[in-house]
Amino acid sequence: MLDLRDVYYFVQIVDRGGFTAAGNSLRLPKSTLSHRMRELEMNLGVRLLNRTSRQFGMTEVGTEFYRYATQVLREAELAEQVVRQRVSEPSGTIRITTAVEIAQFALKHLLPTFLNKYPKVRIVEITTDRLIDIVGEGFDLALRGHVTPLQDSGLVQRAIAKVPWCLFASPGYLKEKGTPIAPEDLVRHETISMVGRTSGVWKLQNGEGTMLEIAVDPRFLSNNMVALKEAACADLGIAALPGYICKDELADRRLVQLMPGWITADARMSAVMPHREGLPPAVRALVDFLAAEIPKITEFSEDAVRW
């Protein structure tokens, strides 16, 4: 395989009309160019240039080689431009995986907005509650919600947003069963909880750092947050849910937040990527975009939900 630099030097020598002019243009000694041309001719097994102290020109095969060499260099330049453009301008396909609820409540408007902003990007979104092997299954990015820190698996992690879990019930349920004022009151109420999320014990904490464990016996358990929210709206009991997914129901008074000073989980949402070095510009742009926009959605406080 020929050294592309030698091909470039050959074309420059021909275009400049000799070794001296080419050396001045390239800021290389004439001796260096002469050596590189001898190496090129030895590799090809033919003479490309006729050079004497008075004359300079191409041989017949040198003329033919020059024609192809200029084409090769143009193609190489175009290839470099394509790569550099992709590095500077987000483009290509992003494969992202996330839990169903994150896709439904946090991403449903954000991904279209991002795609409108970057018309050369395509997104393949796979929603699942299964823990995905993002490297083995070829994903560029995963969004994961978690209460405890994610395991250090060698993957790159970036914090995206806080996701406080709070307590909610319907006005109908509260009218019938009464409104709990303190965490201890929960033991006398029907509850609704996520499957596997320490469903028999709710760990409540307030802004002062006080933590309480309350034993509950959920009447309805599910791994689907939408089902839990609808059960709460249907007067079945008190639900522990991410606050941001209940904003619409709070606004139209289908749900009421209970004990606003207490949360049932100080959860987080994080982006997980296979690697940091050489991260495609499109993936980097999406992660930056989500880190800026998702906190606006997941923000939840008394002011955020006041009606």
Short mmCIF file of C-alpha atoms in Angstrom, two decimals:
data_model
loop_
_atom_site.label_atom_id
_atom_site.label_comp_id
_atom_site.label_asym_id
_atom_site.label_seq_id
_atom_site.Cartn_x
_atom_site.Cartn_y
_atom_site.Cartn_z
CA MET A 1 0.00 0.00 0.00
CA LEU A 2 1.41 3.36 -1.04
CA ASP A 3 1.95 6.13 1.48
CA LEU A 4 -0.70 8.75 0.70
CA ARG A 5 1.70 11.48 1.75
CA ASP A 6 4.11 10.46 -1.01
CA VAL A 7 1.28 10.60 -3.54
CA TYR A 8 0.45 14.09 -2.26
CA TYR A 9 4.09 15.18 -2.55
CA PHE A 10 4.24 13.85 -6.11
CA VAL A 11 1.19 15.87 -7.14
CA GLN A 12 2.57 18.99 -5.46
CA ILE A 13 5.90 18.61 -7.26
CA VAL A 14 4.14 18.33 -10.61
CA ASP A 15 1.71 21.19 -9.90
CA ARG A 16 4.50 23.48 -8.68
CA GLY A 17 6.77 22.65 -11.58
CA GLY A 18 9.64 21.16 -9.64
CA PHE A 19 11.18 20.18 -6.32
CA THR A 20 12.34 23.63 -5.28
CA ALA A 21 8.96 25.34 -5.70
CA ALA A 22 7.14 22.42 -4.07
CA GLY A 23 9.56 22.44 -1.15
CA ASN A 24 9.00 26.16 -0.61
CA SER A 25 5.23 25.69 -0.69
CA LEU A 26 5.26 22.68 1.64
CA ARG A 27 8.05 24.09 3.83
CA LEU A 28 10.06 20.93 3.31
CA PRO A 29 13.70 20.59 2.27
CA LYS A 30 14.24 19.70 -1.38
CA SER A 31 16.27 16.69 -0.21
CA THR A 32 13.26 15.34 1.70
CA LEU A 33 11.05 15.53 -1.37
CA SER A 34 13.71 13.88 -3.52
CA HIS A 35 13.99 11.04 -1.02
CA ARG A 36 10.22 10.57 -0.86
CA MET A 37 9.96 10.46 -4.66
CA ARG A 38 12.70 7.84 -4.87
CA GLU A 39 10.80 5.74 -2.29
CA LEU A 40 7.57 6.14 -4.27
CA GLU A 41 9.21 5.13 -7.53
CA MET A 42 10.89 2.15 -5.87
CA ASN A 43 7.56 0.98 -4.46
CA LEU A 44 5.94 1.26 -7.89
CA GLY A 45 8.91 -0.14 -9.77
CA VAL A 46 8.80 2.62 -12.41
CA ARG A 47 10.16 6.11 -12.96
CA LEU A 48 7.52 8.80 -12.63
CA LEU A 49 9.61 11.92 -13.15
CA ASN A 50 12.35 12.86 -15.57
CA ARG A 51 14.60 15.28 -13.79
CA THR A 52 17.90 16.79 -14.77
CA SER A 53 19.59 20.00 -13.80
CA ARG A 54 17.88 21.74 -16.72
CA GLN A 55 14.65 19.87 -17.34
CA PHE A 56 11.74 18.54 -15.32
CA GLY A 57 8.77 16.54 -16.52
CA MET A 58 6.71 13.41 -16.10
CA THR A 59 7.27 10.13 -17.83
CA GLU A 60 4.42 8.59 -19.77
CA VAL A 61 3.47 6.36 -16.86
CA GLY A 62 4.00 9.31 -14.54
CA THR A 63 1.38 11.28 -16.48
CA GLU A 64 -1.11 8.44 -16.11
CA PHE A 65 -0.28 8.05 -12.42
CA TYR A 66 -0.78 11.79 -11.90
CA ARG A 67 -4.30 11.60 -13.32
CA TYR A 68 -5.31 8.89 -10.86
CA ALA A 69 -3.35 10.43 -7.99
CA THR A 70 -5.31 13.68 -8.20
CA GLN A 71 -8.56 11.71 -8.09
CA VAL A 72 -7.37 9.76 -5.03
CA LEU A 73 -6.42 12.95 -3.22
CA ARG A 74 -9.77 14.56 -4.00
CA GLU A 75 -11.59 11.51 -2.63
CA ALA A 76 -9.39 11.53 0.48
CA GLU A 77 -10.16 15.20 1.04
CA LEU A 78 -13.88 14.57 0.66
CA ALA A 79 -13.68 11.66 3.11
CA GLU A 80 -11.95 13.90 5.64
CA GLN A 81 -14.58 16.60 5.17
CA VAL A 82 -17.39 14.10 5.76
CA VAL A 83 -15.83 12.90 9.01
CA ARG A 84 -15.06 16.40 10.26
CA GLN A 85 -18.57 17.57 9.40
CA ARG A 86 -20.07 14.70 11.37
CA VAL A 87 -17.82 15.56 14.30
CA SER A 88 -18.94 19.18 14.24
CA GLU A 89 -22.61 18.67 13.27
CA PRO A 90 -24.77 16.06 15.02
CA SER A 91 -25.96 13.44 12.56
CA GLY A 92 -26.61 9.72 12.30
CA THR A 93 -28.73 7.30 14.32
CA ILE A 94 -29.00 7.25 18.13
CA ARG A 95 -30.27 4.08 19.80
CA ILE A 96 -31.74 4.90 23.22
CA THR A 97 -33.45 2.67 25.77
CA THR A 98 -35.44 3.71 28.80
CA ALA A 99 -38.23 2.66 31.11
CA VAL A 100 -41.77 2.97 29.79
CA GLU A 101 -42.72 5.68 32.28
CA ILE A 102 -39.69 7.84 31.49
CA ALA A 103 -40.51 7.62 27.79
CA GLN A 104 -44.17 8.40 28.39
CA PHE A 105 -43.86 11.25 30.87
CA ALA A 106 -40.39 12.77 30.41
CA LEU A 107 -39.45 12.18 26.77
CA LYS A 108 -42.68 12.27 24.78
CA HIS A 109 -42.29 15.95 23.86
CA LEU A 110 -38.52 16.28 24.24
CA LEU A 111 -37.41 13.80 21.58
CA PRO A 112 -39.51 15.42 18.82
CA THR A 113 -38.15 18.82 19.87
CA PHE A 114 -34.59 17.49 19.68
CA LEU A 115 -35.16 15.95 16.25
CA ASN A 116 -36.58 19.21 14.93
CA LYS A 117 -33.48 20.97 16.21
CA TYR A 118 -31.11 18.46 14.56
CA PRO A 119 -32.63 17.39 11.21
CA LYS A 120 -29.74 15.04 10.36
CA VAL A 121 -30.28 12.88 13.46
CA ARG A 122 -32.45 9.76 13.67
CA ILE A 123 -33.57 8.18 16.97
CA VAL A 124 -34.51 4.58 17.69
CA GLU A 125 -36.21 4.45 21.11
CA ILE A 126 -36.77 1.09 22.83
CA THR A 127 -38.87 1.21 26.00
CA THR A 128 -38.63 -1.62 28.49
CA ASP A 129 -38.47 -2.15 32.23
CA ARG A 130 -35.88 -4.88 31.68
CA LEU A 131 -32.30 -3.98 32.64
CA ILE A 132 -30.68 -3.67 29.23
CA ASP A 133 -27.09 -4.62 28.40
CA ILE A 134 -26.48 -1.45 26.43
CA VAL A 135 -23.11 -2.58 25.09
CA GLY A 136 -24.18 -6.09 24.16
CA GLU A 137 -27.44 -4.91 22.60
CA GLY A 138 -25.91 -2.00 20.70
CA PHE A 139 -27.40 1.02 22.46
CA ASP A 140 -25.76 4.44 22.50
CA LEU A 141 -27.62 5.67 25.57
CA ALA A 142 -29.86 4.49 28.40
CA LEU A 143 -31.93 6.63 30.76
CA ARG A 144 -32.39 4.99 34.14
CA GLY A 145 -34.30 5.96 37.25
CA HIS A 146 -32.82 4.85 40.55
CA VAL A 147 -32.97 5.46 44.29
CA THR A 148 -29.61 3.94 45.22
CA PRO A 149 -26.46 4.69 43.19
CA LEU A 150 -26.12 2.70 39.98
CA GLN A 151 -23.57 -0.09 40.06
CA ASP A 152 -20.11 0.82 38.79
CA SER A 153 -20.17 -1.34 35.69
CA GLY A 154 -17.48 0.49 33.76
CA LEU A 155 -20.15 2.44 31.88
CA VAL A 156 -20.13 6.23 31.78
CA GLN A 157 -22.83 7.82 33.96
CA ARG A 158 -24.17 11.37 33.98
CA ALA A 159 -26.73 12.73 36.43
CA ILE A 160 -29.75 14.14 34.61
CA ALA A 161 -32.42 15.09 37.16
CA LYS A 162 -33.85 14.64 40.64
CA VAL A 163 -37.15 12.75 40.75
CA PRO A 164 -38.88 13.04 44.15
CA TRP A 165 -41.56 10.47 44.96
CA CYS A 166 -44.52 11.78 46.95
CA LEU A 167 -47.86 10.65 48.35
CA PHE A 168 -51.13 11.15 46.47
CA ALA A 169 -54.79 10.26 46.92
CA SER A 170 -58.08 11.21 45.32
CA PRO A 171 -60.51 13.68 46.92
CA GLY A 172 -63.10 10.88 46.93
CA TYR A 173 -60.87 8.56 48.95
CA LEU A 174 -59.96 11.30 51.41
CA LYS A 175 -63.60 12.26 51.85
CA GLU A 176 -64.44 8.68 52.79
CA LYS A 177 -61.31 7.69 54.76
CA GLY A 178 -60.02 11.00 56.07
CA THR A 179 -56.77 12.83 55.36
CA PRO A 180 -53.54 11.60 57.00
CA ILE A 181 -51.66 14.44 58.66
CA ALA A 182 -48.48 12.66 59.81
CA PRO A 183 -46.57 9.66 58.40
CA GLU A 184 -47.78 7.48 61.29
CA ASP A 185 -51.36 7.93 60.08
CA LEU A 186 -50.60 5.88 56.96
CA VAL A 187 -50.89 2.58 58.83
CA ARG A 188 -54.66 3.15 59.02
CA HIS A 189 -55.07 3.72 55.28
CA GLU A 190 -55.30 1.70 52.08
CA THR A 191 -52.10 2.00 50.07
CA ILE A 192 -51.01 1.54 46.45
CA SER A 193 -47.40 0.66 45.67
CA MET A 194 -44.87 -0.46 43.09
CA VAL A 195 -44.08 -4.17 43.00
CA GLY A 196 -40.64 -4.88 44.42
CA ARG A 197 -40.03 -1.37 45.64
CA THR A 198 -39.90 -2.36 49.33
CA SER A 199 -43.66 -2.50 48.92
CA GLY A 200 -44.26 -3.53 52.55
CA VAL A 201 -42.34 -0.59 53.99
CA TRP A 202 -42.40 3.05 52.94
CA LYS A 203 -39.34 5.05 53.92
CA LEU A 204 -40.35 8.66 54.35
CA GLN A 205 -38.02 11.60 54.81
CA ASN A 206 -38.50 15.32 55.22
CA GLY A 207 -36.43 18.37 54.43
CA GLU A 208 -34.84 18.36 57.88
CA GLY A 209 -33.35 14.92 57.32
CA THR A 210 -35.78 13.00 59.51
CA MET A 211 -36.41 9.48 58.20
CA LEU A 212 -39.28 7.19 59.18
CA GLU A 213 -40.14 3.65 58.13
CA ILE A 214 -43.87 3.01 57.90
CA ALA A 215 -45.20 -0.53 57.51
CA VAL A 216 -47.91 -0.71 54.84
CA ASP A 217 -50.01 -3.51 53.38
CA PRO A 218 -50.77 -2.36 49.81
CA ARG A 219 -54.19 -3.15 48.47
CA PHE A 220 -52.95 -2.80 44.90
CA LEU A 221 -49.46 -3.57 43.58
CA SER A 222 -48.20 -3.08 40.04
CA ASN A 223 -44.99 -2.51 38.10
CA ASN A 224 -46.82 0.05 35.97
CA MET A 225 -46.94 3.60 37.26
CA VAL A 226 -49.87 4.55 35.05
CA ALA A 227 -51.92 1.72 36.56
CA LEU A 228 -50.98 2.88 40.06
CA LYS A 229 -51.93 6.45 39.29
CA GLU A 230 -55.28 5.42 37.81
CA ALA A 231 -55.97 3.25 40.86
CA ALA A 232 -55.38 6.27 43.09
CA CYS A 233 -57.69 8.37 40.92
CA ALA A 234 -60.31 5.63 41.29
CA ASP A 235 -60.41 6.11 45.11
CA LEU A 236 -58.51 2.88 45.91
CA GLY A 237 -56.02 4.39 48.31
CA ILE A 238 -52.85 6.42 48.83
CA ALA A 239 -50.16 5.99 46.19
CA ALA A 240 -46.42 6.64 46.30
CA LEU A 241 -45.43 7.96 42.86
CA PRO A 242 -42.94 10.29 41.15
CA GLY A 243 -44.43 13.73 41.60
CA TYR A 244 -43.96 14.88 38.03
CA ILE A 245 -46.16 12.17 36.52
CA CYS A 246 -49.11 13.40 38.61
CA LYS A 247 -49.04 17.09 37.66
CA ASP A 248 -52.03 16.89 35.30
CA GLU A 249 -54.14 15.02 37.84
CA LEU A 250 -53.23 17.57 40.51
CA ALA A 251 -54.13 20.43 38.21
CA ASP A 252 -57.63 19.05 37.49
CA ARG A 253 -58.05 17.94 41.13
CA ARG A 254 -58.29 14.23 40.41
CA LEU A 255 -55.46 13.81 42.93
CA VAL A 256 -54.27 15.66 46.01
CA GLN A 257 -50.72 15.64 47.36
CA LEU A 258 -50.50 14.50 50.98
CA MET A 259 -47.97 15.69 53.55
CA PRO A 260 -46.02 17.92 51.11
CA GLY A 261 -43.09 18.15 53.50
CA TRP A 262 -42.40 14.43 53.16
CA ILE A 263 -41.15 12.31 50.25
CA THR A 264 -41.11 8.53 49.91
CA ALA A 265 -37.98 8.44 47.76
CA ASP A 266 -35.28 10.88 46.72
CA ALA A 267 -34.83 9.25 43.32
CA ARG A 268 -32.55 10.23 40.47
CA MET A 269 -32.52 9.91 36.71
CA SER A 270 -29.16 9.22 35.06
CA ALA A 271 -27.85 8.80 31.53
CA VAL A 272 -25.67 5.75 30.98
CA MET A 273 -23.35 5.45 27.97
CA PRO A 274 -20.89 2.79 26.81
CA HIS A 275 -17.91 5.15 26.69
CA ARG A 276 -16.83 8.78 27.02
CA GLU A 277 -13.98 8.98 24.49
CA GLY A 278 -15.10 9.42 20.92
CA LEU A 279 -18.74 9.90 21.91
CA PRO A 280 -20.64 10.68 18.68
CA PRO A 281 -21.66 14.35 18.48
CA ALA A 282 -25.33 13.39 18.11
CA VAL A 283 -25.28 11.38 21.36
CA ARG A 284 -23.41 14.14 23.18
CA ALA A 285 -25.91 16.72 21.93
CA LEU A 286 -28.86 14.57 23.07
CA VAL A 287 -27.42 14.01 26.55
CA ASP A 288 -26.71 17.74 26.95
CA PHE A 289 -30.23 18.52 25.75
CA LEU A 290 -31.86 16.06 28.15
CA ALA A 291 -29.73 17.28 31.08
CA ALA A 292 -31.00 20.80 30.43
CA GLU A 293 -34.66 19.99 29.76
CA ILE A 294 -35.67 16.98 31.90
CA PRO A 295 -35.14 18.79 35.25
CA LYS A 296 -37.78 21.31 34.13
CA ILE A 297 -40.22 18.42 33.75
CA THR A 298 -39.36 16.43 36.86
CA GLU A 299 -39.25 19.48 39.13
CA PHE A 300 -41.86 18.97 41.82
CA SER A 301 -42.65 21.21 44.76
CA GLU A 302 -45.64 22.92 46.31
CA ASP A 303 -44.99 25.91 44.05
CA ALA A 304 -44.65 23.69 40.98
CA VAL A 305 -48.08 22.13 41.46
CA ARG A 306 -50.01 24.99 43.01
CA TRP A 307 -53.38 25.65 41.38
#
